[in-house]
JSON list of C-alpha atoms in Angstrom, two decimals:
[
{"chain": "A", "resi": 1, "resn": "MET", "atom": "CA", "xyz": [1.31, 5.37, 140.98]},
{"chain": "A", "resi": 2, "resn": "GLU", "atom": "CA", "xyz": [3.38, 3.20, 143.22]},
{"chain": "A", "resi": 3, "resn": "PHE", "atom": "CA", "xyz": [4.08, 0.76, 140.30]},
{"chain": "A", "resi": 4, "resn": "ARG", "atom": "CA", "xyz": [5.46, 3.71, 138.27]},
{"chain": "A", "resi": 5, "resn": "LEU", "atom": "CA", "xyz": [7.62, 4.85, 141.22]},
{"chain": "A", "resi": 6, "resn": "LEU", "atom": "CA", "xyz": [8.97, 1.24, 141.60]},
{"chain": "A", "resi": 7, "resn": "LEU", "atom": "CA", "xyz": [9.47, 0.81, 137.83]},
{"chain": "A", "resi": 8, "resn": "LEU", "atom": "CA", "xyz": [11.43, 4.28, 137.78]},
{"chain": "A", "resi": 9, "resn": "ALA", "atom": "CA", "xyz": [13.52, 3.25, 140.85]},
{"chain": "A", "resi": 10, "resn": "PHE", "atom": "CA", "xyz": [14.33, -0.02, 139.20]},
{"chain": "A", "resi": 11, "resn": "ALA", "atom": "CA", "xyz": [15.27, 1.72, 135.82]},
{"chain": "A", "resi": 12, "resn": "MET", "atom": "CA", "xyz": [17.47, 4.16, 137.52]},
{"chain": "A", "resi": 13, "resn": "CYS", "atom": "CA", "xyz": [19.32, 1.37, 139.32]},
{"chain": "A", "resi": 14, "resn": "ILE", "atom": "CA", "xyz": [19.94, -0.55, 136.12]},
{"chain": "A", "resi": 15, "resn": "PHE", "atom": "CA", "xyz": [21.11, 2.68, 134.35]},
{"chain": "A", "resi": 16, "resn": "ILE", "atom": "CA", "xyz": [23.60, 3.45, 137.25]},
{"chain": "A", "resi": 17, "resn": "ALA", "atom": "CA", "xyz": [24.86, 0.02, 137.30]},
{"chain": "A", "resi": 18, "resn": "ALA", "atom": "CA", "xyz": [25.50, 0.10, 133.46]},
{"chain": "A", "resi": 19, "resn": "CYS", "atom": "CA", "xyz": [27.57, 3.10, 133.86]},
{"chain": "A", "resi": 20, "resn": "ALA", "atom": "CA", "xyz": [31.38, 2.64, 134.33]},
{"chain": "A", "resi": 21, "resn": "TYR", "atom": "CA", "xyz": [34.47, 4.77, 134.28]},
{"chain": "A", "resi": 22, "resn": "ASP", "atom": "CA", "xyz": [36.90, 3.59, 131.60]},
{"chain": "A", "resi": 23, "resn": "ASN", "atom": "CA", "xyz": [40.59, 4.71, 131.97]},
{"chain": "A", "resi": 24, "resn": "ALA", "atom": "CA", "xyz": [43.12, 4.46, 129.10]},
{"chain": "A", "resi": 25, "resn": "GLU", "atom": "CA", "xyz": [44.74, 1.28, 130.54]},
{"chain": "A", "resi": 26, "resn": "ASP", "atom": "CA", "xyz": [41.74, -0.69, 131.04]},
{"chain": "A", "resi": 27, "resn": "LEU", "atom": "CA", "xyz": [40.80, 0.19, 127.36]},
{"chain": "A", "resi": 28, "resn": "TYR", "atom": "CA", "xyz": [44.15, -0.20, 125.64]},
{"chain": "A", "resi": 29, "resn": "GLY", "atom": "CA", "xyz": [46.20, -2.13, 128.13]},
{"chain": "A", "resi": 30, "resn": "LYS", "atom": "CA", "xyz": [49.51, -1.18, 129.56]},
{"chain": "A", "resi": 31, "resn": "VAL", "atom": "CA", "xyz": [51.59, 0.89, 127.31]},
{"chain": "A", "resi": 32, "resn": "SER", "atom": "CA", "xyz": [55.30, 1.31, 127.90]},
{"chain": "A", "resi": 33, "resn": "CYS", "atom": "CA", "xyz": [56.26, 4.80, 126.94]},
{"chain": "A", "resi": 34, "resn": "PRO", "atom": "CA", "xyz": [59.57, 5.92, 126.28]},
{"chain": "A", "resi": 35, "resn": "PRO", "atom": "CA", "xyz": [61.54, 7.44, 129.19]},
{"chain": "A", "resi": 36, "resn": "GLU", "atom": "CA", "xyz": [62.56, 10.67, 126.89]},
{"chain": "A", "resi": 37, "resn": "GLY", "atom": "CA", "xyz": [58.82, 11.01, 125.74]},
{"chain": "A", "resi": 38, "resn": "VAL", "atom": "CA", "xyz": [57.26, 11.20, 122.50]},
{"chain": "A", "resi": 39, "resn": "SER", "atom": "CA", "xyz": [57.94, 13.93, 120.11]},
{"chain": "A", "resi": 40, "resn": "PHE", "atom": "CA", "xyz": [55.29, 15.20, 117.79]},
{"chain": "A", "resi": 41, "resn": "ALA", "atom": "CA", "xyz": [57.70, 16.09, 114.99]},
{"chain": "A", "resi": 42, "resn": "SER", "atom": "CA", "xyz": [59.96, 12.96, 115.33]},
{"chain": "A", "resi": 43, "resn": "ASP", "atom": "CA", "xyz": [57.47, 10.28, 116.21]},
{"chain": "A", "resi": 44, "resn": "ILE", "atom": "CA", "xyz": [53.93, 11.12, 115.55]},
{"chain": "A", "resi": 45, "resn": "LEU", "atom": "CA", "xyz": [53.96, 13.32, 112.29]},
{"chain": "A", "resi": 46, "resn": "PRO", "atom": "CA", "xyz": [55.99, 10.64, 110.30]},
{"chain": "A", "resi": 47, "resn": "ILE", "atom": "CA", "xyz": [53.23, 8.07, 111.27]},
{"chain": "A", "resi": 48, "resn": "THR", "atom": "CA", "xyz": [50.35, 10.26, 110.41]},
{"chain": "A", "resi": 49, "resn": "SER", "atom": "CA", "xyz": [52.08, 11.51, 107.03]},
{"chain": "A", "resi": 50, "resn": "SER", "atom": "CA", "xyz": [52.67, 8.02, 105.83]},
{"chain": "A", "resi": 51, "resn": "ASN", "atom": "CA", "xyz": [49.54, 6.29, 107.02]},
{"chain": "A", "resi": 52, "resn": "CYS", "atom": "CA", "xyz": [46.80, 8.94, 107.38]},
{"chain": "A", "resi": 53, "resn": "ALA", "atom": "CA", "xyz": [47.41, 12.11, 105.61]},
{"chain": "A", "resi": 54, "resn": "ILE", "atom": "CA", "xyz": [47.65, 10.30, 102.08]},
{"chain": "A", "resi": 55, "resn": "PRO", "atom": "CA", "xyz": [45.81, 10.50, 98.95]},
{"chain": "A", "resi": 56, "resn": "GLY", "atom": "CA", "xyz": [42.18, 9.21, 99.23]},
{"chain": "A", "resi": 57, "resn": "CYS", "atom": "CA", "xyz": [42.39, 9.69, 103.07]},
{"chain": "A", "resi": 58, "resn": "HIS", "atom": "CA", "xyz": [42.82, 12.34, 105.70]},
{"chain": "A", "resi": 59, "resn": "ILE", "atom": "CA", "xyz": [44.06, 15.30, 103.57]},
{"chain": "A", "resi": 60, "resn": "SER", "atom": "CA", "xyz": [42.33, 18.41, 102.77]},
{"chain": "A", "resi": 61, "resn": "GLY", "atom": "CA", "xyz": [39.33, 17.72, 100.65]},
{"chain": "A", "resi": 62, "resn": "GLN", "atom": "CA", "xyz": [39.16, 14.19, 101.42]},
{"chain": "A", "resi": 63, "resn": "GLN", "atom": "CA", "xyz": [38.21, 12.20, 104.26]},
{"chain": "A", "resi": 64, "resn": "LEU", "atom": "CA", "xyz": [37.35, 13.87, 107.57]},
{"chain": "A", "resi": 65, "resn": "PRO", "atom": "CA", "xyz": [39.11, 14.79, 109.82]},
{"chain": "A", "resi": 66, "resn": "THR", "atom": "CA", "xyz": [42.01, 16.27, 108.03]},
{"chain": "A", "resi": 67, "resn": "LEU", "atom": "CA", "xyz": [45.13, 15.18, 109.71]},
{"chain": "A", "resi": 68, "resn": "GLN", "atom": "CA", "xyz": [47.84, 17.23, 108.08]},
{"chain": "A", "resi": 69, "resn": "THR", "atom": "CA", "xyz": [49.06, 19.74, 110.76]},
{"chain": "A", "resi": 70, "resn": "TYR", "atom": "CA", "xyz": [49.74, 19.72, 114.50]},
{"chain": "A", "resi": 71, "resn": "GLU", "atom": "CA", "xyz": [46.52, 21.63, 115.12]},
{"chain": "A", "resi": 72, "resn": "GLN", "atom": "CA", "xyz": [44.52, 19.25, 113.32]},
{"chain": "A", "resi": 73, "resn": "ILE", "atom": "CA", "xyz": [46.06, 16.13, 114.65]},
{"chain": "A", "resi": 74, "resn": "SER", "atom": "CA", "xyz": [46.07, 17.30, 118.22]},
{"chain": "A", "resi": 75, "resn": "ALA", "atom": "CA", "xyz": [42.49, 18.27, 118.04]},
{"chain": "A", "resi": 76, "resn": "ASN", "atom": "CA", "xyz": [41.66, 14.71, 117.12]},
{"chain": "A", "resi": 77, "resn": "ALA", "atom": "CA", "xyz": [44.35, 13.00, 119.19]},
{"chain": "A", "resi": 78, "resn": "PRO", "atom": "CA", "xyz": [42.02, 10.93, 121.48]},
{"chain": "A", "resi": 79, "resn": "LYS", "atom": "CA", "xyz": [39.95, 9.65, 118.35]},
{"chain": "A", "resi": 80, "resn": "VAL", "atom": "CA", "xyz": [43.26, 8.91, 116.55]},
{"chain": "A", "resi": 81, "resn": "ARG", "atom": "CA", "xyz": [44.44, 6.83, 119.60]},
{"chain": "A", "resi": 82, "resn": "ASP", "atom": "CA", "xyz": [41.08, 5.10, 119.87]},
{"chain": "A", "resi": 83, "resn": "LEU", "atom": "CA", "xyz": [40.81, 4.15, 116.22]},
{"chain": "A", "resi": 84, "resn": "THR", "atom": "CA", "xyz": [44.45, 2.95, 115.87]},
{"chain": "A", "resi": 85, "resn": "SER", "atom": "CA", "xyz": [44.47, 1.22, 119.08]},
{"chain": "A", "resi": 86, "resn": "GLY", "atom": "CA", "xyz": [41.20, -0.66, 118.10]},
{"chain": "A", "resi": 87, "resn": "GLY", "atom": "CA", "xyz": [42.62, -1.64, 114.73]},
{"chain": "A", "resi": 88, "resn": "ILE", "atom": "CA", "xyz": [40.10, 0.26, 112.87]},
{"chain": "A", "resi": 89, "resn": "MET", "atom": "CA", "xyz": [42.56, 2.77, 111.38]},
{"chain": "A", "resi": 90, "resn": "PRO", "atom": "CA", "xyz": [44.20, 2.47, 108.94]},
{"chain": "A", "resi": 91, "resn": "PRO", "atom": "CA", "xyz": [41.61, 0.41, 107.38]},
{"chain": "A", "resi": 92, "resn": "SER", "atom": "CA", "xyz": [42.71, -2.80, 105.85]},
{"chain": "A", "resi": 93, "resn": "THR", "atom": "CA", "xyz": [41.49, -1.64, 102.43]},
{"chain": "A", "resi": 94, "resn": "SER", "atom": "CA", "xyz": [44.03, 1.13, 102.58]},
{"chain": "A", "resi": 95, "resn": "GLY", "atom": "CA", "xyz": [47.04, -1.10, 102.15]},
{"chain": "A", "resi": 96, "resn": "LYS", "atom": "CA", "xyz": [48.54, 0.68, 105.12]},
{"chain": "A", "resi": 97, "resn": "THR", "atom": "CA", "xyz": [49.52, -0.79, 108.49]},
{"chain": "A", "resi": 98, "resn": "ILE", "atom": "CA", "xyz": [50.87, 0.70, 111.68]},
{"chain": "A", "resi": 99, "resn": "THR", "atom": "CA", "xyz": [53.17, -1.42, 113.90]},
{"chain": "A", "resi": 100, "resn": "PRO", "atom": "CA", "xyz": [52.18, -2.06, 117.67]},
{"chain": "A", "resi": 101, "resn": "GLU", "atom": "CA", "xyz": [55.06, 0.21, 118.59]},
{"chain": "A", "resi": 102, "resn": "GLU", "atom": "CA", "xyz": [53.70, 2.96, 116.57]},
{"chain": "A", "resi": 103, "resn": "ILE", "atom": "CA", "xyz": [50.22, 2.44, 118.29]},
{"chain": "A", "resi": 104, "resn": "ASP", "atom": "CA", "xyz": [51.99, 2.69, 121.62]},
{"chain": "A", "resi": 105, "resn": "LEU", "atom": "CA", "xyz": [53.70, 6.04, 120.53]},
{"chain": "A", "resi": 106, "resn": "ILE", "atom": "CA", "xyz": [50.47, 7.54, 119.69]},
{"chain": "A", "resi": 107, "resn": "SER", "atom": "CA", "xyz": [48.97, 6.43, 122.95]},
{"chain": "A", "resi": 108, "resn": "CYS", "atom": "CA", "xyz": [51.85, 7.74, 124.84]},
{"chain": "A", "resi": 109, "resn": "TRP", "atom": "CA", "xyz": [51.73, 11.05, 123.04]},
{"chain": "A", "resi": 110, "resn": "VAL", "atom": "CA", "xyz": [47.88, 11.64, 123.76]},
{"chain": "A", "resi": 111, "resn": "GLU", "atom": "CA", "xyz": [48.35, 10.59, 127.21]},
{"chain": "A", "resi": 112, "resn": "SER", "atom": "CA", "xyz": [51.04, 13.10, 127.70]},
{"chain": "A", "resi": 113, "resn": "GLY", "atom": "CA", "xyz": [48.60, 15.82, 126.62]},
{"chain": "A", "resi": 114, "resn": "ALA", "atom": "CA", "xyz": [49.65, 15.62, 122.84]},
{"chain": "A", "resi": 115, "resn": "PRO", "atom": "CA", "xyz": [52.42, 18.09, 123.09]},
{"chain": "A", "resi": 116, "resn": "ASP", "atom": "CA", "xyz": [53.79, 20.11, 120.14]},
{"chain": "A", "resi": 117, "resn": "ASN", "atom": "CA", "xyz": [57.42, 19.03, 120.76]}
]
């Protein structure tokens, strides 16, 4: 019985030590956001329209999630940020690329609450 308690206590210590709080800057580096902010209509929608919501990718009836409207994009904003910042999206097989500046715009938009502006 004592051995089980000791083992349980050890396992809990390992579990607690393994947990860490990650903030956006730790995960993605320091992003320099434009002082005027990021506009969904002017900045984000053109990126997603030309790189994500294209035939064979994130349009209705194709790959999930669908990324054609503000509602769809904002509902997936953290995931879009994570996958673009990680270089996973757009995939190299798509022939599409987004610039580091576009990745920063997406990050800034997500960090500002993904506004519909």
